[in-house]
Short mmCIF file of C-alpha atoms and ligand atoms in Angstrom, two decimals:
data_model
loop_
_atom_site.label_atom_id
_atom_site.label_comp_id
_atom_site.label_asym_id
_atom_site.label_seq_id
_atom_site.Cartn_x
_atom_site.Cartn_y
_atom_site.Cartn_z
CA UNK A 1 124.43 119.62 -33.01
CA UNK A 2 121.42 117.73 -33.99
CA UNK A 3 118.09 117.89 -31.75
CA UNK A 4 118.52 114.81 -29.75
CA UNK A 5 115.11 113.10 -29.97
CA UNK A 6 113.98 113.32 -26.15
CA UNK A 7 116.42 116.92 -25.32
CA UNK A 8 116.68 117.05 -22.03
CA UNK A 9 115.16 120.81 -20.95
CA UNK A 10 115.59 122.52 -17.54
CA UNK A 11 113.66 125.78 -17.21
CA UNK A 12 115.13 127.29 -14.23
CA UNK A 13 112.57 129.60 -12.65
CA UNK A 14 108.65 128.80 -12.37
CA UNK A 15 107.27 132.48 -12.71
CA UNK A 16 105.03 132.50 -15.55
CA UNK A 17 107.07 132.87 -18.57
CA UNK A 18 108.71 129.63 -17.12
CA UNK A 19 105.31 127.71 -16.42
CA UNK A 20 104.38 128.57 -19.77
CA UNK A 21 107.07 127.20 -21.19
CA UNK A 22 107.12 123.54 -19.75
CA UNK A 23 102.90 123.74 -20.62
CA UNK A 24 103.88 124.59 -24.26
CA UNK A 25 106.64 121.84 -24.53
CA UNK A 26 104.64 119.04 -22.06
CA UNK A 27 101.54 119.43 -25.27
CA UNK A 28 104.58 118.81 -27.84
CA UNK A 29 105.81 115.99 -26.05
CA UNK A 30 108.75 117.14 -24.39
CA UNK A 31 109.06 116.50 -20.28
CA UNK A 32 111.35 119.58 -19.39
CA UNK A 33 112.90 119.72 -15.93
CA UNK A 34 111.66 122.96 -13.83
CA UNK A 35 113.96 124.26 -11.01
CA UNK A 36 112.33 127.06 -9.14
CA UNK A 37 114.17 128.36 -5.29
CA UNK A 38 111.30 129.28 -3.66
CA UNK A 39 110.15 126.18 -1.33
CA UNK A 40 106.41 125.76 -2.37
CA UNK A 41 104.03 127.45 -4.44
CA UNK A 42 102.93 130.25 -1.79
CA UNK A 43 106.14 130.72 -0.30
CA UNK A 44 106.32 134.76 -0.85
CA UNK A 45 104.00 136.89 -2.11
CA UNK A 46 103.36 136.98 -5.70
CA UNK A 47 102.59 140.61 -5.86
CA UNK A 48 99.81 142.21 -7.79
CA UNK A 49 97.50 141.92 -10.34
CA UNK A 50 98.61 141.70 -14.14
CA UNK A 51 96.56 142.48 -17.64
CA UNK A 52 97.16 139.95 -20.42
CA UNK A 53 97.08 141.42 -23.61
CA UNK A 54 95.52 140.14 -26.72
CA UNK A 55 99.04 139.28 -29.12
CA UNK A 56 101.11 138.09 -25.72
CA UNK A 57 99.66 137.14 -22.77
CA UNK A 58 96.40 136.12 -23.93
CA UNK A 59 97.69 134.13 -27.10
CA UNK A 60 99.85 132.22 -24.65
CA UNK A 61 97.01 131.02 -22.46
CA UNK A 62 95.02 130.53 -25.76
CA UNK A 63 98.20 128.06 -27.58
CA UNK A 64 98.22 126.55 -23.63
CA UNK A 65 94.91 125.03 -24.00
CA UNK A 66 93.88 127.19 -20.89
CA UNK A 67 91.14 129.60 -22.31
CA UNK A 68 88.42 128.18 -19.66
CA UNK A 69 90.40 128.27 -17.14
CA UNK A 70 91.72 131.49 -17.83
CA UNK A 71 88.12 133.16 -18.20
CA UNK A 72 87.71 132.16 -14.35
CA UNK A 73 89.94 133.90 -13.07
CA UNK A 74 90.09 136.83 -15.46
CA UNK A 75 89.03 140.25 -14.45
CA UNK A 76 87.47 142.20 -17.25
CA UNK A 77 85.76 144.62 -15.24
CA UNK A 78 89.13 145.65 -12.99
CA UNK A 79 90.71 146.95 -16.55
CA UNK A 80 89.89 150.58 -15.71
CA UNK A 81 92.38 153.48 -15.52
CA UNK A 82 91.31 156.65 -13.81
CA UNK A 83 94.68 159.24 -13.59
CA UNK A 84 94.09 162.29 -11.09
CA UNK A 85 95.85 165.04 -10.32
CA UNK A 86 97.32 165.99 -6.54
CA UNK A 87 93.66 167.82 -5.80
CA UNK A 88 92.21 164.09 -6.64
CA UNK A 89 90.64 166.10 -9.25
CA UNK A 90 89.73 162.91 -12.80
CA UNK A 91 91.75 164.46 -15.42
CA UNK A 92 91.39 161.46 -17.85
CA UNK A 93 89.19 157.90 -17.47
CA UNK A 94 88.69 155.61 -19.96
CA UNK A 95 84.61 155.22 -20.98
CA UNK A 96 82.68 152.81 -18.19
CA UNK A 97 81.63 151.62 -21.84
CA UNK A 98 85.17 151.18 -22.78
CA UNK A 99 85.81 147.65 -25.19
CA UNK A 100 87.46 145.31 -22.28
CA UNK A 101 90.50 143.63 -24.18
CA UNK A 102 93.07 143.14 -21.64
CA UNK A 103 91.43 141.53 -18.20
CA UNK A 104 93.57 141.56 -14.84
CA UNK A 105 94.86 138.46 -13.73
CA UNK A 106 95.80 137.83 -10.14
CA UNK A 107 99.66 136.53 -10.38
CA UNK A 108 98.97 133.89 -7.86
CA UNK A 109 96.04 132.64 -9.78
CA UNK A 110 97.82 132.78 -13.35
CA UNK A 111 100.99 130.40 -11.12
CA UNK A 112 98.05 128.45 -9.75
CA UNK A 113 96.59 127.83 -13.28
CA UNK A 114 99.95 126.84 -15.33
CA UNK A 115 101.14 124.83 -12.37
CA UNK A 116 97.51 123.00 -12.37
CA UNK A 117 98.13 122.32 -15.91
CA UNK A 118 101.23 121.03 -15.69
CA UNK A 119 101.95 116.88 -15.32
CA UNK A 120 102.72 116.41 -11.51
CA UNK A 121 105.73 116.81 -9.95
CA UNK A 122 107.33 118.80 -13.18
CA UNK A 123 108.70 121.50 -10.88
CA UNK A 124 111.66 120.73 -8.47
CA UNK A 125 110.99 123.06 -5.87
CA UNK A 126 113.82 124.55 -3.00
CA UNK A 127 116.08 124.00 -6.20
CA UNK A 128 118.28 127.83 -6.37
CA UNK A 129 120.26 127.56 -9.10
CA UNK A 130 123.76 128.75 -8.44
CA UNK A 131 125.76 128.90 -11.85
CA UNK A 132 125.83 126.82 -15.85
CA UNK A 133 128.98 125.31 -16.35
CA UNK A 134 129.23 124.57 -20.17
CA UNK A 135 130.47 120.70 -20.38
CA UNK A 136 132.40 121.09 -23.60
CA UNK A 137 130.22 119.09 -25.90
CA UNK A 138 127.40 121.21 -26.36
CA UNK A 139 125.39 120.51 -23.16
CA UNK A 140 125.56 122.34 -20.18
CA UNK A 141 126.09 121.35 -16.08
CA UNK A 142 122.99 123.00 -13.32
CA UNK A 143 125.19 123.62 -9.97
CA UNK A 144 122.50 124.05 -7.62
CA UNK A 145 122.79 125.77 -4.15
CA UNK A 146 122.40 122.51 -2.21
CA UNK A 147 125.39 121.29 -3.71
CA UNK A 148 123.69 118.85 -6.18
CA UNK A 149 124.48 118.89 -10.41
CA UNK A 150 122.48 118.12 -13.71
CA UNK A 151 123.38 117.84 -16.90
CA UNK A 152 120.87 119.14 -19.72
CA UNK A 153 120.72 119.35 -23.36
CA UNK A 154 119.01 122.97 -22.96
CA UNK A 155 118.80 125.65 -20.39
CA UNK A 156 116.49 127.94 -20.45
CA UNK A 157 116.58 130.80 -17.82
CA UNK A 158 113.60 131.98 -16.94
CA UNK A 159 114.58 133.15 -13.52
CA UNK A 160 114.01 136.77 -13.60
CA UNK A 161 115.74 139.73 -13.08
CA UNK A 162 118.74 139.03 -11.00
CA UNK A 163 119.09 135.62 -13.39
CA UNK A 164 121.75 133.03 -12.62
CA UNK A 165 121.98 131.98 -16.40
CA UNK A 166 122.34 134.97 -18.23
CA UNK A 167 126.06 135.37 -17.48
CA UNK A 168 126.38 132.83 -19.13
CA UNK A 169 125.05 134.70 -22.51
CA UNK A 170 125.66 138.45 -21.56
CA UNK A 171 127.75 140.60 -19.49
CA UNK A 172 124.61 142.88 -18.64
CA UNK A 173 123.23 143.68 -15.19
CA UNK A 174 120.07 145.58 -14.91
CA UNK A 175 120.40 149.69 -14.05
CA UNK A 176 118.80 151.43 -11.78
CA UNK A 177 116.16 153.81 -13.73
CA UNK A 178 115.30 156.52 -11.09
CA UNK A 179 112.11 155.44 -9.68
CA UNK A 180 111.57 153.04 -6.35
CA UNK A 181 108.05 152.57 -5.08
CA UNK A 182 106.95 151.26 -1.54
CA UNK A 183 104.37 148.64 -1.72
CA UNK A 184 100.98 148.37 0.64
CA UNK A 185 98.06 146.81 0.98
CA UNK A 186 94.58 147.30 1.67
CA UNK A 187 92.37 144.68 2.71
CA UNK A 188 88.58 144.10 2.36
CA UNK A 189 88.26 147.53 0.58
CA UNK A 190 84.24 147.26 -0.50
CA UNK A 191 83.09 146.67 3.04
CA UNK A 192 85.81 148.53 5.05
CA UNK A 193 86.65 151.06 2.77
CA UNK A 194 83.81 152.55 0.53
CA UNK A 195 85.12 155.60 0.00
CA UNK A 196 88.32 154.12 -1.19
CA UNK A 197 86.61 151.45 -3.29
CA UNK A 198 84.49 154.72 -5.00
CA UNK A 199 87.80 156.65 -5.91
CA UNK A 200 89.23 153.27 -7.24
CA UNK A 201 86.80 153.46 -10.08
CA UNK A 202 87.19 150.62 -12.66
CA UNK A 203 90.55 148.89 -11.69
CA UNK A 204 93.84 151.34 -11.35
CA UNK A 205 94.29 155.01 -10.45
CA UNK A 206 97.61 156.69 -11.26
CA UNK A 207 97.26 160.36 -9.28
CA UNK A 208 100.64 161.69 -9.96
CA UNK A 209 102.25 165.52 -9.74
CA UNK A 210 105.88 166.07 -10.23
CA UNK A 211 108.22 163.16 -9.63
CA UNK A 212 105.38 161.84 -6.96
CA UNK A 213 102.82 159.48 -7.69
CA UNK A 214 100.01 157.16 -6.07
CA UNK A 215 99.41 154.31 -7.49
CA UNK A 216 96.40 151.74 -6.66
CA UNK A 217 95.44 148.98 -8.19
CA UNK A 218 92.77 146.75 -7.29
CA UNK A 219 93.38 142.88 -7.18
CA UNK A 220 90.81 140.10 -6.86
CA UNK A 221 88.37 139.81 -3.44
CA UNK A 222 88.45 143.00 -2.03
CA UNK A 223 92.19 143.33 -1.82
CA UNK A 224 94.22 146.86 -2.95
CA UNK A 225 98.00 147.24 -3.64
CA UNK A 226 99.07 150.85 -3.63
CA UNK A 227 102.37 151.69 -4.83
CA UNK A 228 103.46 155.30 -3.48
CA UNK A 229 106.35 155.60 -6.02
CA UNK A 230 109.29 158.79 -6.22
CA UNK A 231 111.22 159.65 -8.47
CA UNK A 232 114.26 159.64 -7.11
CA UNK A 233 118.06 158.50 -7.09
CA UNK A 234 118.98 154.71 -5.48
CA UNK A 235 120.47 156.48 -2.48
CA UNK A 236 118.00 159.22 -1.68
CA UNK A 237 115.08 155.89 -0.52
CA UNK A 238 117.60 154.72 1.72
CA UNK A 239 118.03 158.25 3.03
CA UNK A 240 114.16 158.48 4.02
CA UNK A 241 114.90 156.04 6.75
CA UNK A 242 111.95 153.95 5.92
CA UNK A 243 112.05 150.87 8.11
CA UNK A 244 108.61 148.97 6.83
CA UNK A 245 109.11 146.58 10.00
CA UNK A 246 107.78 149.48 11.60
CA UNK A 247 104.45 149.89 10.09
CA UNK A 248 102.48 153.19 11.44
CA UNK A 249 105.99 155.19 11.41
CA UNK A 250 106.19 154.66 7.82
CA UNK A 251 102.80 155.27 7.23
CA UNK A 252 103.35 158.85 9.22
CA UNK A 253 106.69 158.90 7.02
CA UNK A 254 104.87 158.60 3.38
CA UNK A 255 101.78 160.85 4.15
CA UNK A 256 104.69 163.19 5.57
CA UNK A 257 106.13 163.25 1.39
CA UNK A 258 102.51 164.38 -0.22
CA UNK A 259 101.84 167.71 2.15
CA UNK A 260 99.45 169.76 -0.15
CA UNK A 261 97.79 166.56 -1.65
CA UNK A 262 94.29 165.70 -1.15
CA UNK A 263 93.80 164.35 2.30
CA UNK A 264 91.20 161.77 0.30
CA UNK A 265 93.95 160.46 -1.77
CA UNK A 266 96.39 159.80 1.23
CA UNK A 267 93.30 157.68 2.47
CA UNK A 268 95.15 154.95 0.81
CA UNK A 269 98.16 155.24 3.15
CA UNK A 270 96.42 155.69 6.27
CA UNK A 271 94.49 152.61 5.98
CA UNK A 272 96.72 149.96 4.93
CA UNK A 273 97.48 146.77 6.34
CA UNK A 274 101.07 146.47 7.81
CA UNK A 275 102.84 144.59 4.89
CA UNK A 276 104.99 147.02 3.12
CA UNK A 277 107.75 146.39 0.58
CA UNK A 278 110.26 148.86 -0.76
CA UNK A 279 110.89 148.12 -4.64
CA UNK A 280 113.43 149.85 -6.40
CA UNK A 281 113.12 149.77 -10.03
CA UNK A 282 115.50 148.18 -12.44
CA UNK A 283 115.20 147.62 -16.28
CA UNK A 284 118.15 145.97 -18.43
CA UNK A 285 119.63 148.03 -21.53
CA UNK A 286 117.15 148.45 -23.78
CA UNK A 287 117.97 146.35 -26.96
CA UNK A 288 119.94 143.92 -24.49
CA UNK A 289 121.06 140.71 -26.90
CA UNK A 290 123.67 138.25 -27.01
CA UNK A 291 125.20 135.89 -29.76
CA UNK A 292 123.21 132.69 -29.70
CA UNK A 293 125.05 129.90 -27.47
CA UNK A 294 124.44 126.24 -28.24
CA UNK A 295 122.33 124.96 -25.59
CA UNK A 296 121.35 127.92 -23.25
CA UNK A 297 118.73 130.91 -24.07
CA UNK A 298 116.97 132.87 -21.59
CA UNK A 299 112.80 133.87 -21.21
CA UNK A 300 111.13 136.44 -19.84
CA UNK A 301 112.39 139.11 -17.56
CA UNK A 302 115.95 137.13 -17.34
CA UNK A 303 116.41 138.12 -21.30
CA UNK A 304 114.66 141.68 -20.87
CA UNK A 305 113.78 143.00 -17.53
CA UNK A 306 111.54 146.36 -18.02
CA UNK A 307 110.03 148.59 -15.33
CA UNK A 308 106.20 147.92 -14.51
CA UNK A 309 105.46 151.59 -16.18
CA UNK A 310 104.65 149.59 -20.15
CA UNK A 311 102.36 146.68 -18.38
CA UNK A 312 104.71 144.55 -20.91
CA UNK A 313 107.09 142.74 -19.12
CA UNK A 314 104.40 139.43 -18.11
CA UNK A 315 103.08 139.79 -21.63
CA UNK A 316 106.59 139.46 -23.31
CA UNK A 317 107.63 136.97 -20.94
CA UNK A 318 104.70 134.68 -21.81
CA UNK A 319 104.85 135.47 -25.94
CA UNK A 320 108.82 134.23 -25.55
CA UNK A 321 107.72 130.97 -24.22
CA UNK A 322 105.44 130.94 -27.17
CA UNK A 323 108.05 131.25 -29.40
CA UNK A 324 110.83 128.87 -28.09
CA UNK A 325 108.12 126.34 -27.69
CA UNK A 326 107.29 126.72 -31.75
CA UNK A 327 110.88 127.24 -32.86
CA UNK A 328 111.59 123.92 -30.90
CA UNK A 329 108.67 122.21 -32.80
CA UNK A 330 109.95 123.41 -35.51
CA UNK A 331 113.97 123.28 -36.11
CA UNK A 332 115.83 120.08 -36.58
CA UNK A 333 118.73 121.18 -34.29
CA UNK A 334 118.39 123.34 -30.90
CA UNK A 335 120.81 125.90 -32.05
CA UNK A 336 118.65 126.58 -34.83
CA UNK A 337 115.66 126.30 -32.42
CA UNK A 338 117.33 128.65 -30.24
CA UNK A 339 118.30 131.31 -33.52
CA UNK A 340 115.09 131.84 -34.73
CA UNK A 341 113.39 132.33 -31.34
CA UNK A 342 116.11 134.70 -30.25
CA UNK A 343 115.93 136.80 -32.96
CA UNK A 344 112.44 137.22 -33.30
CA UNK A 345 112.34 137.56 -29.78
CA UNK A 346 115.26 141.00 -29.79
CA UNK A 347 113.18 142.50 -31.78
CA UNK A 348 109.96 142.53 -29.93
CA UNK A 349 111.59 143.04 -26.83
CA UNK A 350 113.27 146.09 -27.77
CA UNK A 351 109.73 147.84 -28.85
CA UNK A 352 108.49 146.82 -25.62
CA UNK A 353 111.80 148.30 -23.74
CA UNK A 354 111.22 151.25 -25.42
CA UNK A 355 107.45 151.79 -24.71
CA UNK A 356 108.09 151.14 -20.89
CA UNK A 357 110.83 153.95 -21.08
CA UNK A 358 108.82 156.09 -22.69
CA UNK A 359 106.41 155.42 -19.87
CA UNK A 360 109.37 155.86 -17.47
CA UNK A 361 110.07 159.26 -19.01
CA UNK A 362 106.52 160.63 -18.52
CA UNK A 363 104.46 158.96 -15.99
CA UNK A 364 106.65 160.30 -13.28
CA UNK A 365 108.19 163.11 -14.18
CA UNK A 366 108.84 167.07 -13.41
CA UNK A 367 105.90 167.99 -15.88
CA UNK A 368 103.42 165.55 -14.84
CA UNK A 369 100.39 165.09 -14.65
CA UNK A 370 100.80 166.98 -18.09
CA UNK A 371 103.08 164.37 -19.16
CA UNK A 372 101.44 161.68 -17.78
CA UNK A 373 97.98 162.32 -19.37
CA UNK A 374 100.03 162.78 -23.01
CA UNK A 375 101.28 159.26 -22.31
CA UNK A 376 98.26 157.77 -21.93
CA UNK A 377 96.13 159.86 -24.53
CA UNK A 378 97.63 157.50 -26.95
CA UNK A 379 95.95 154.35 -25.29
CA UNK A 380 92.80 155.43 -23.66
CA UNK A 381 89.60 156.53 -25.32
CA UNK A 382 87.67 159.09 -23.14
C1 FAD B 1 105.86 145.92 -8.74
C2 FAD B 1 105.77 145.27 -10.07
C3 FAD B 1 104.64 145.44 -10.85
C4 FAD B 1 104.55 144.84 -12.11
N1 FAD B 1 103.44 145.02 -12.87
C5 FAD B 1 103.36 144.48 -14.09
C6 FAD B 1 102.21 144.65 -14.90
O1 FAD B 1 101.24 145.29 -14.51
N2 FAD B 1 102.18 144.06 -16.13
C7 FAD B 1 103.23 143.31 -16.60
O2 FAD B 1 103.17 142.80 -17.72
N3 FAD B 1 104.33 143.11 -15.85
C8 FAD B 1 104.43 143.68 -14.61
N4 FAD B 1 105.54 143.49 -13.86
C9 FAD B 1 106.62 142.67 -14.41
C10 FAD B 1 106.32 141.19 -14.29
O3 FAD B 1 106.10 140.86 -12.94
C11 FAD B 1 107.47 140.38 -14.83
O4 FAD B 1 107.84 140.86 -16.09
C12 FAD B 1 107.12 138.90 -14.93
O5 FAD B 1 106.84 138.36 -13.66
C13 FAD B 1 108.28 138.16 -15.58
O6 FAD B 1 108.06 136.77 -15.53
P1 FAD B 1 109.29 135.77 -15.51
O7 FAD B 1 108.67 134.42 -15.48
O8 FAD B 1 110.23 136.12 -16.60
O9 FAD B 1 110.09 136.10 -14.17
P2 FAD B 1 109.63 136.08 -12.64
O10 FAD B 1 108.17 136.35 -12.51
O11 FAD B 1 110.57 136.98 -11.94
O12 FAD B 1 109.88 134.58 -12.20
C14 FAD B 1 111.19 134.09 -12.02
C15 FAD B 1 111.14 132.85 -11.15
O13 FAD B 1 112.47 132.32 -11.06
C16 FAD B 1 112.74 131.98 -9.73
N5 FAD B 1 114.20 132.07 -9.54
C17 FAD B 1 114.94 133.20 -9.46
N6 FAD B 1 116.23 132.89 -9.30
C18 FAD B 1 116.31 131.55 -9.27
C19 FAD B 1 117.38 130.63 -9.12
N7 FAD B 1 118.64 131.05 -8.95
N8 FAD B 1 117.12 129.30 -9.13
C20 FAD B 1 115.83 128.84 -9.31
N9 FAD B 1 114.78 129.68 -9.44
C21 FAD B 1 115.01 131.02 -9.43
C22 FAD B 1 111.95 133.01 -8.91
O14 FAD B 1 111.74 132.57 -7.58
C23 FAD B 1 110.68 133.13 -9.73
O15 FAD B 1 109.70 132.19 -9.34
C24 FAD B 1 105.64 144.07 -12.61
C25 FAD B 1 106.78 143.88 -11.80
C26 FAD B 1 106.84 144.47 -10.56
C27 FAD B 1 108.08 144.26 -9.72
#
């Protein structure tokens, strides 16, 4: 099929590897369609902060047009990793002189940027996609939850991990991969919380011991996520009986699952704010690829959900939209278009997929923090 001259796009999700998309293609000229289900920009949580690295992330915003904007809202100095053992003893910290090459990024700033930069009213929002209904000649029918349809030249999903369009493509599903985390926040940590703020250090501390780990990160004005993350099976978080509509029971709960940690550490359970979130973690096959399919490709986490552990899966899911974007600038048809990004974009993925296993493997695990600290040896110069 030739490249109609005006294709008409829908990029179903506007997380950022979808924003990023319809920025790239509204500077080429195109005026893609985006369908995203949540009502408004604000409507949930966007969850923590993210580092954009140099080759993904960064290059992204940079081919965007959105270096000033991004240097705004970029946190250089919140790049820091400080891992601890149980005791809260530093076993590794990267040098308060360290080069600063990947800032932080608050996700609801990075949405607030790309959907700033975007022409008005390019996203359809309260627009859940329910299914992609191939028409027979090469284009493709959106049935939408509200019981309205579109036809489109290309889909792209970029809807993340539980993706209405990638049945379409594949028969995967992402796997459980032995780790769930509960979420909390702290608020106002430099004025509230000093001592906290102190063992925060220069961003994120990882204090881990066995298949146990704190996590805390710290995210623009003040605010803290912690994740408080176990190794263990699907089934065993639902045993715990954690209700987090009951706030101070689950915070007596978690402090109840670190008994000979450092009371010090634990700090960052016993002060949290009562929003809590259980996450269990999910990744899709690593390698996961499909034959190309006129007309329909998938972005971002929808193509290649990872686990947080690599720091990759923004990053990958901003350097795909680079790539579709150029492929479609450059290919005379959009299953060509579609080819050469796909490919290009397996490959990468699957290095990525494999780092955040890796990270999977050892970050968490019976032999951490010995483990852990041999993961990160590789990235961090002391
Ligand atoms: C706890 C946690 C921590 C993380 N930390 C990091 C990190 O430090 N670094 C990193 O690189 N990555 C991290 N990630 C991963 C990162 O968040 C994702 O890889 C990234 O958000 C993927 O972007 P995306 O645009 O592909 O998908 P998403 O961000 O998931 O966006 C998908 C969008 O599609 C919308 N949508 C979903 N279904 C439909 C539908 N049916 N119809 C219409 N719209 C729909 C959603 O509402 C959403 O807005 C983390 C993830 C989690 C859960």
């Amino acid at each position: 099929m030739a490249q109609p001259t005006f294709p008409r796009i829908a990029i179903i999700g506007a997380g950022p590897g979808g924003l990023t998309l319809a920025r790239l293609l509204q500077i080429q000229g195109y005026t893609p369609t985006i369908f995203e289900k949540e009502a408004y920009p604000n409507e949930r949580s966007q969850g923590g902060s993210l580092d954009l690295h140099p080759d993904t992330g960064q290059l992204a915003v940079h081919r965007a047009g959105l270096d000033k904007q991004f240097q705004a809202i970029a946190r250089y100095q919140d790049e820091g990793l400080r891992i601890l053992d149980k005791q809260g003893t530093i076993l590794l910290e990267d040098k308060e002189d360290a080069e600063r090459w990947h800032p932080e990024v608050d996700r609801i700033e990075l949405r607030a940027m790309l959907l700033t930069s975007l022409t008005p009213n390019s996203v359809q929002w309260g627009k859940a996609l329910s299914s992609v209904q191939p028409t027979g000649d090469g284009t493709h029918t959106l049935l939408f939850e509200d019981g309205q349809s579109e036809v489109f030249d290309l889909v792209v999903g970029a809807d993340g991990a539980w993706s209405r369009v990638r049945p379409l493509l594949s028969a995967a599903s992402p796997e459980y991969v032995g780790q769930s985390s509960i979420e909390l926040e702290i608020d106002d940590v430099d004025r509230q919380y000093p001592h906290i703020a102190r063992l925060m250090g220069r961003g994120t501390i990882l204090a881990v011991s066995g298949l146990k780990g704190l996590v805390a990160q710290r995210n623009a004005h003040g605010h803290i996520r912690v994740y408080v993350t176990l190794g263990v099976k699907e089934e065993e978080i639902a045993a715990l009986g954690i209700d987090v509509a009951q706030p101070a029971r689950t915070r007596a709960q978690l402090i109840a699952l670190f008994p000979d940690w450092n009371p010090d550490l634990l700090e960052l359970i016993r002060v949290c704010n009562d929003n809590m979130v259980i996450r269990s973690t999910y990744m899709l096959p690593i390698g996961h690829s499909w034959d190309t399919h006129p007309g329909v490709t998938l972005i971002g986490d929808a193509a290649h959900l990872m686990a947080p552990t690599g720091g990759q899966g923004v990053n990958q899911a901003m350097r795909d939209a680079v790539e579709l974007a150029e492929a479609l600038g450059k290919c005379s048809t959009l299953e060509e278009a579609i080819q050469m990004y796909e490919q290009s974009m397996f490959v990468r993925a699957r290095w990525a997929a494999e780092l955040t296993a890796e990270g999977l493997d050892k970050i968490i695990s019976e032999d951490a923090p010995a483990s852990t600290l041999a993961f990160f040896r590789k990235f961090i110069k002391e």
